[in-house]
Amino acid sequence: MEPYLFQGLVLPERAQLSLGFPLKFEHVSTGVSAEAKVSIVLNQVAVWVTSEHDWNIFDLRNVVKNIVHGHLSMIGYLKGLAYDVEITRVLSREREIDYVFGIDIPCIANRNQDINLNEKLLQLRPTTAGEHGVFILRCFDDLTSAMRHANDTGFYCYRAVESLRHHCAARNNLREANKAQQWQKFRDVSGVDEASIRLLKAAADPLRHGELGTEGIDRVELFTTTWAIVDAYISKV
């Protein structure tokens, strides 16, 4: 069967890199085996994936991204160079696939499609100012990382909410209080139930201790729960 062909780019483009290697892999959550051939020429990425399995192209995109990113991380360790990778397109004539990947997370993009962006930014900017604003900015940064890194979604979602807990504690003179008191105050202020926070914690805890990622966990539930918590708290700030 014709291989899937993924195309992409190593960033930043100004730091040129050429690299090629073959790799056999097994998808952790499904046990499906496949072979990949990676070619990077002057930061242009092409990855051919040979597999009889009828893949969800978003799942396979994440696998391909992890393969390339893993090697870029090795280069980072060896050379002190901080590369990133973007996978932009997948093609397979035999399967009639020619798809350009967006940067959106559909479950979040769809729920927020009608917001007035300029109006919302105007409301958010004051919350990010000053000493306490650092916690809000860190939360937003972790939400972006949760979208970018599929295997670490649970980790970043929970840490984003933890930043809001610190923000709440700082605003209410509870920095020296124990975590249980801080979380209680956060729930009181936001109106968020404890079960929602525990859902994120359960997804994050293995990652926080260096165990395997969140592959196979329902990312839609993680995203929608996290955004609901953040929305609830931000609306009270």
Tab-separated table of C-alpha atoms in Angstrom:
chain	number	residue	atom	x	y	z
A	1	MET	CA	0.000	0.000	0.000
A	2	GLU	CA	1.203	3.523	-0.787
A	3	PRO	CA	2.812	5.262	2.207
A	4	TYR	CA	1.298	8.288	3.883
A	5	LEU	CA	3.419	11.340	3.136
A	6	PHE	CA	3.639	14.018	5.807
A	7	GLN	CA	5.196	17.396	5.087
A	8	GLY	CA	6.350	20.039	7.513
A	9	LEU	CA	9.030	22.397	8.680
A	10	VAL	CA	11.740	22.517	11.342
A	11	LEU	CA	11.748	25.856	13.142
A	12	PRO	CA	13.465	28.286	13.243
A	13	GLU	CA	14.234	28.240	9.522
A	14	ARG	CA	17.293	30.450	9.989
A	15	ALA	CA	19.074	27.592	11.805
A	16	GLN	CA	19.420	25.153	8.923
A	17	LEU	CA	19.314	21.426	9.540
A	18	SER	CA	19.532	18.372	7.273
A	19	LEU	CA	18.929	14.888	8.660
A	20	GLY	CA	17.509	11.529	7.560
A	21	PHE	CA	16.699	8.222	9.258
A	22	PRO	CA	14.326	5.222	9.108
A	23	LEU	CA	12.349	4.066	12.136
A	24	LYS	CA	9.987	1.249	13.068
A	25	PHE	CA	7.427	2.139	15.721
A	26	GLU	CA	4.381	0.874	17.568
A	27	HIS	CA	1.453	3.110	18.464
A	28	VAL	CA	1.186	2.962	22.256
A	29	SER	CA	-2.596	3.054	22.680
A	30	THR	CA	-3.543	0.756	19.747
A	31	GLY	CA	-0.489	-1.488	19.372
A	32	VAL	CA	-0.422	-0.853	15.599
A	33	SER	CA	3.053	-1.212	14.089
A	34	ALA	CA	4.357	0.865	11.182
A	35	GLU	CA	7.530	2.123	9.570
A	36	ALA	CA	8.601	5.713	9.005
A	37	LYS	CA	11.271	7.215	6.803
A	38	VAL	CA	12.201	10.742	7.825
A	39	SER	CA	13.963	13.209	5.544
A	40	ILE	CA	14.855	16.742	6.627
A	41	VAL	CA	16.582	18.852	3.986
A	42	LEU	CA	17.358	22.456	4.913
A	43	ASN	CA	14.544	22.337	7.502
A	44	GLN	CA	11.953	21.013	5.010
A	45	VAL	CA	10.405	17.862	6.480
A	46	ALA	CA	9.081	14.837	4.591
A	47	VAL	CA	8.011	11.684	6.429
A	48	TRP	CA	6.770	8.560	4.650
A	49	VAL	CA	4.764	6.207	6.881
A	50	THR	CA	4.170	2.655	5.628
A	51	SER	CA	1.245	0.921	7.316
A	52	GLU	CA	-1.672	-1.317	6.385
A	53	HIS	CA	-3.719	0.297	9.158
A	54	ASP	CA	-6.364	2.862	8.218
A	55	TRP	CA	-5.146	5.657	10.488
A	56	ASN	CA	-6.960	8.648	11.824
A	57	ILE	CA	-4.762	11.278	10.174
A	58	PHE	CA	-4.707	13.449	13.301
A	59	ASP	CA	-3.483	10.547	15.442
A	60	LEU	CA	-0.832	9.692	12.860
A	61	ARG	CA	0.158	13.352	12.583
A	62	ASN	CA	0.800	13.367	16.331
A	63	VAL	CA	2.897	10.191	16.031
A	64	VAL	CA	4.955	11.675	13.186
A	65	LYS	CA	5.426	14.919	15.078
A	66	ASN	CA	6.618	12.996	18.146
A	67	ILE	CA	9.118	11.015	16.048
A	68	VAL	CA	10.654	14.131	14.498
A	69	HIS	CA	10.466	16.158	17.699
A	70	GLY	CA	12.156	13.345	19.601
A	71	HIS	CA	15.174	13.517	17.320
A	72	LEU	CA	15.212	17.307	17.527
A	73	SER	CA	15.254	16.941	21.314
A	74	MET	CA	18.275	14.647	21.019
A	75	ILE	CA	19.993	17.294	18.913
A	76	GLY	CA	19.057	19.852	21.552
A	77	TYR	CA	20.739	17.734	24.200
A	78	LEU	CA	23.838	17.106	22.111
A	79	LYS	CA	24.303	20.545	20.576
A	80	GLY	CA	22.386	22.978	22.777
A	81	LEU	CA	20.037	23.923	19.915
A	82	ALA	CA	16.332	24.520	20.580
A	83	TYR	CA	14.443	23.330	17.496
A	84	ASP	CA	10.720	22.776	17.039
A	85	VAL	CA	8.736	21.067	14.284
A	86	GLU	CA	5.453	21.801	12.543
A	87	ILE	CA	3.667	19.114	10.500
A	88	THR	CA	1.506	20.909	7.974
A	89	ARG	CA	0.161	18.432	5.396
A	90	VAL	CA	-0.574	14.750	4.739
A	91	LEU	CA	-1.037	13.083	1.360
A	92	SER	CA	-2.021	9.612	0.164
A	93	ARG	CA	-3.360	9.188	-3.364
A	94	GLU	CA	-4.473	5.627	-2.751
A	95	ARG	CA	-6.531	6.702	0.253
A	96	GLU	CA	-7.649	9.945	-1.457
A	97	ILE	CA	-6.116	12.041	1.310
A	98	ASP	CA	-4.734	15.530	0.757
A	99	TYR	CA	-5.169	17.509	3.938
A	100	VAL	CA	-3.551	20.645	5.324
A	101	PHE	CA	-3.593	20.705	9.114
A	102	GLY	CA	-4.828	23.803	10.888
A	103	ILE	CA	-3.610	25.078	14.227
A	104	ASP	CA	-6.994	24.893	15.949
A	105	ILE	CA	-8.309	22.490	18.554
A	106	PRO	CA	-11.837	21.975	17.158
A	107	CYS	CA	-13.640	21.487	20.487
A	108	ILE	CA	-12.298	24.866	21.703
A	109	ALA	CA	-12.385	26.704	18.379
A	110	ASN	CA	-16.022	25.715	17.867
A	111	ARG	CA	-17.174	26.759	21.339
A	112	ASN	CA	-15.459	30.156	20.999
A	113	GLN	CA	-16.102	30.860	17.330
A	114	ASP	CA	-18.532	33.728	17.994
A	115	ILE	CA	-16.452	35.718	20.479
A	116	ASN	CA	-15.405	39.264	19.685
A	117	LEU	CA	-11.627	38.908	19.794
A	118	ASN	CA	-10.768	42.587	20.271
A	119	GLU	CA	-13.355	42.960	23.009
A	120	LYS	CA	-12.122	39.868	24.860
A	121	LEU	CA	-8.469	40.917	24.594
A	122	LEU	CA	-9.396	44.305	26.028
A	123	GLN	CA	-10.975	42.541	29.006
A	124	LEU	CA	-8.044	40.157	29.525
A	125	ARG	CA	-5.153	42.609	29.346
A	126	PRO	CA	-5.694	44.126	32.804
A	127	THR	CA	-5.710	40.654	34.384
A	128	THR	CA	-2.193	40.010	33.059
A	129	ALA	CA	-0.674	43.203	34.467
A	130	GLY	CA	1.419	43.524	37.618
A	131	GLU	CA	2.892	40.905	39.910
A	132	HIS	CA	-0.218	38.743	40.018
A	133	GLY	CA	-0.629	38.923	36.248
A	134	VAL	CA	2.347	36.596	35.824
A	135	PHE	CA	0.174	33.712	37.027
A	136	ILE	CA	-2.502	34.496	34.417
A	137	LEU	CA	0.071	34.689	31.615
A	138	ARG	CA	1.610	31.402	32.748
A	139	CYS	CA	-1.841	29.829	32.632
A	140	PHE	CA	-2.412	30.988	29.049
A	141	ASP	CA	1.058	29.805	28.033
A	142	ASP	CA	0.361	26.347	29.452
A	143	LEU	CA	-2.978	26.193	27.637
A	144	THR	CA	-1.113	26.812	24.390
A	145	SER	CA	1.398	24.095	25.292
A	146	ALA	CA	-1.496	21.712	26.011
A	147	MET	CA	-2.711	22.264	22.453
A	148	ARG	CA	0.742	21.825	20.931
A	149	HIS	CA	1.879	18.722	22.820
A	150	ALA	CA	-0.666	15.931	22.519
A	151	ASN	CA	1.087	13.492	24.848
A	152	ASP	CA	1.452	16.101	27.581
A	153	THR	CA	-1.999	17.661	27.382
A	154	GLY	CA	-2.988	16.547	30.891
A	155	PHE	CA	0.177	17.947	32.431
A	156	TYR	CA	-0.206	21.384	30.888
A	157	CYS	CA	-3.950	21.599	31.512
A	158	TYR	CA	-3.509	20.910	35.214
A	159	ARG	CA	-0.534	23.244	35.563
A	160	ALA	CA	-2.557	26.004	33.910
A	161	VAL	CA	-5.211	25.602	36.591
A	162	GLU	CA	-2.552	25.422	39.301
A	163	SER	CA	-1.308	28.846	38.169
A	164	LEU	CA	-4.809	30.185	38.709
A	165	ARG	CA	-4.829	28.661	42.179
A	166	HIS	CA	-1.626	30.597	42.932
A	167	HIS	CA	-3.194	33.742	41.501
A	168	CYS	CA	-6.237	33.305	43.701
A	169	ALA	CA	-4.065	32.684	46.775
A	170	ALA	CA	-1.967	35.792	46.067
A	171	ARG	CA	-5.031	37.996	45.682
A	172	ASN	CA	-6.580	36.701	48.901
A	173	ASN	CA	-3.485	36.758	51.139
A	174	LEU	CA	-3.266	32.960	51.225
A	175	ARG	CA	0.237	32.464	49.852
A	176	GLU	CA	1.386	30.947	53.149
A	177	ALA	CA	-1.713	28.767	53.497
A	178	ASN	CA	-1.595	25.060	52.700
A	179	LYS	CA	-2.734	23.738	49.319
A	180	ALA	CA	-6.042	22.440	50.625
A	181	GLN	CA	-6.995	25.938	51.817
A	182	GLN	CA	-5.827	27.493	48.559
A	183	TRP	CA	-7.819	25.042	46.455
A	184	GLN	CA	-10.898	25.601	48.604
A	185	LYS	CA	-10.643	29.353	48.098
A	186	PHE	CA	-10.139	28.830	44.359
A	187	ARG	CA	-13.289	26.697	44.181
A	188	ASP	CA	-15.221	29.221	46.249
A	189	VAL	CA	-14.214	32.091	43.969
A	190	SER	CA	-14.633	30.277	40.646
A	191	GLY	CA	-17.612	28.091	41.491
A	192	VAL	CA	-15.775	25.090	40.016
A	193	ASP	CA	-16.491	21.667	41.515
A	194	GLU	CA	-13.724	19.531	42.977
A	195	ALA	CA	-14.421	16.622	40.581
A	196	SER	CA	-13.410	18.707	37.568
A	197	ILE	CA	-10.068	19.616	39.124
A	198	ARG	CA	-9.431	16.018	40.187
A	199	LEU	CA	-10.066	14.865	36.605
A	200	LEU	CA	-7.190	17.057	35.422
A	201	LYS	CA	-4.958	16.029	38.316
A	202	ALA	CA	-5.459	12.341	37.506
A	203	ALA	CA	-4.373	12.979	33.912
A	204	ALA	CA	-1.385	15.063	35.010
A	205	ASP	CA	0.068	13.045	37.883
A	206	PRO	CA	1.784	10.302	35.823
A	207	LEU	CA	3.389	12.956	33.608
A	208	ARG	CA	4.539	14.991	36.593
A	209	HIS	CA	6.514	11.946	37.716
A	210	GLY	CA	8.076	11.151	34.344
A	211	GLU	CA	5.659	8.385	33.322
A	212	LEU	CA	4.075	7.968	29.876
A	213	GLY	CA	1.986	10.672	28.239
A	214	THR	CA	-1.755	11.142	27.875
A	215	GLU	CA	-2.039	9.273	24.578
A	216	GLY	CA	-5.326	7.385	24.649
A	217	ILE	CA	-6.920	9.737	27.201
A	218	ASP	CA	-9.886	11.749	25.957
A	219	ARG	CA	-8.233	15.044	25.038
A	220	VAL	CA	-11.603	16.609	24.230
A	221	GLU	CA	-12.706	16.083	27.835
A	222	LEU	CA	-9.413	17.465	29.129
A	223	PHE	CA	-9.678	20.560	26.943
A	224	THR	CA	-13.346	21.309	27.591
A	225	THR	CA	-12.988	20.775	31.347
A	226	THR	CA	-9.875	22.961	31.548
A	227	TRP	CA	-11.320	25.796	29.486
A	228	ALA	CA	-14.519	25.733	31.563
A	229	ILE	CA	-12.460	26.055	34.760
A	230	VAL	CA	-10.330	28.879	33.359
A	231	ASP	CA	-13.389	30.707	32.019
A	232	ALA	CA	-15.127	30.414	35.379
A	233	TYR	CA	-12.182	31.867	37.281
A	234	ILE	CA	-11.235	34.577	34.798
A	235	SER	CA	-14.814	35.836	34.800
A	236	LYS	CA	-14.462	36.535	38.546
A	237	VAL	CA	-11.076	38.326	38.353
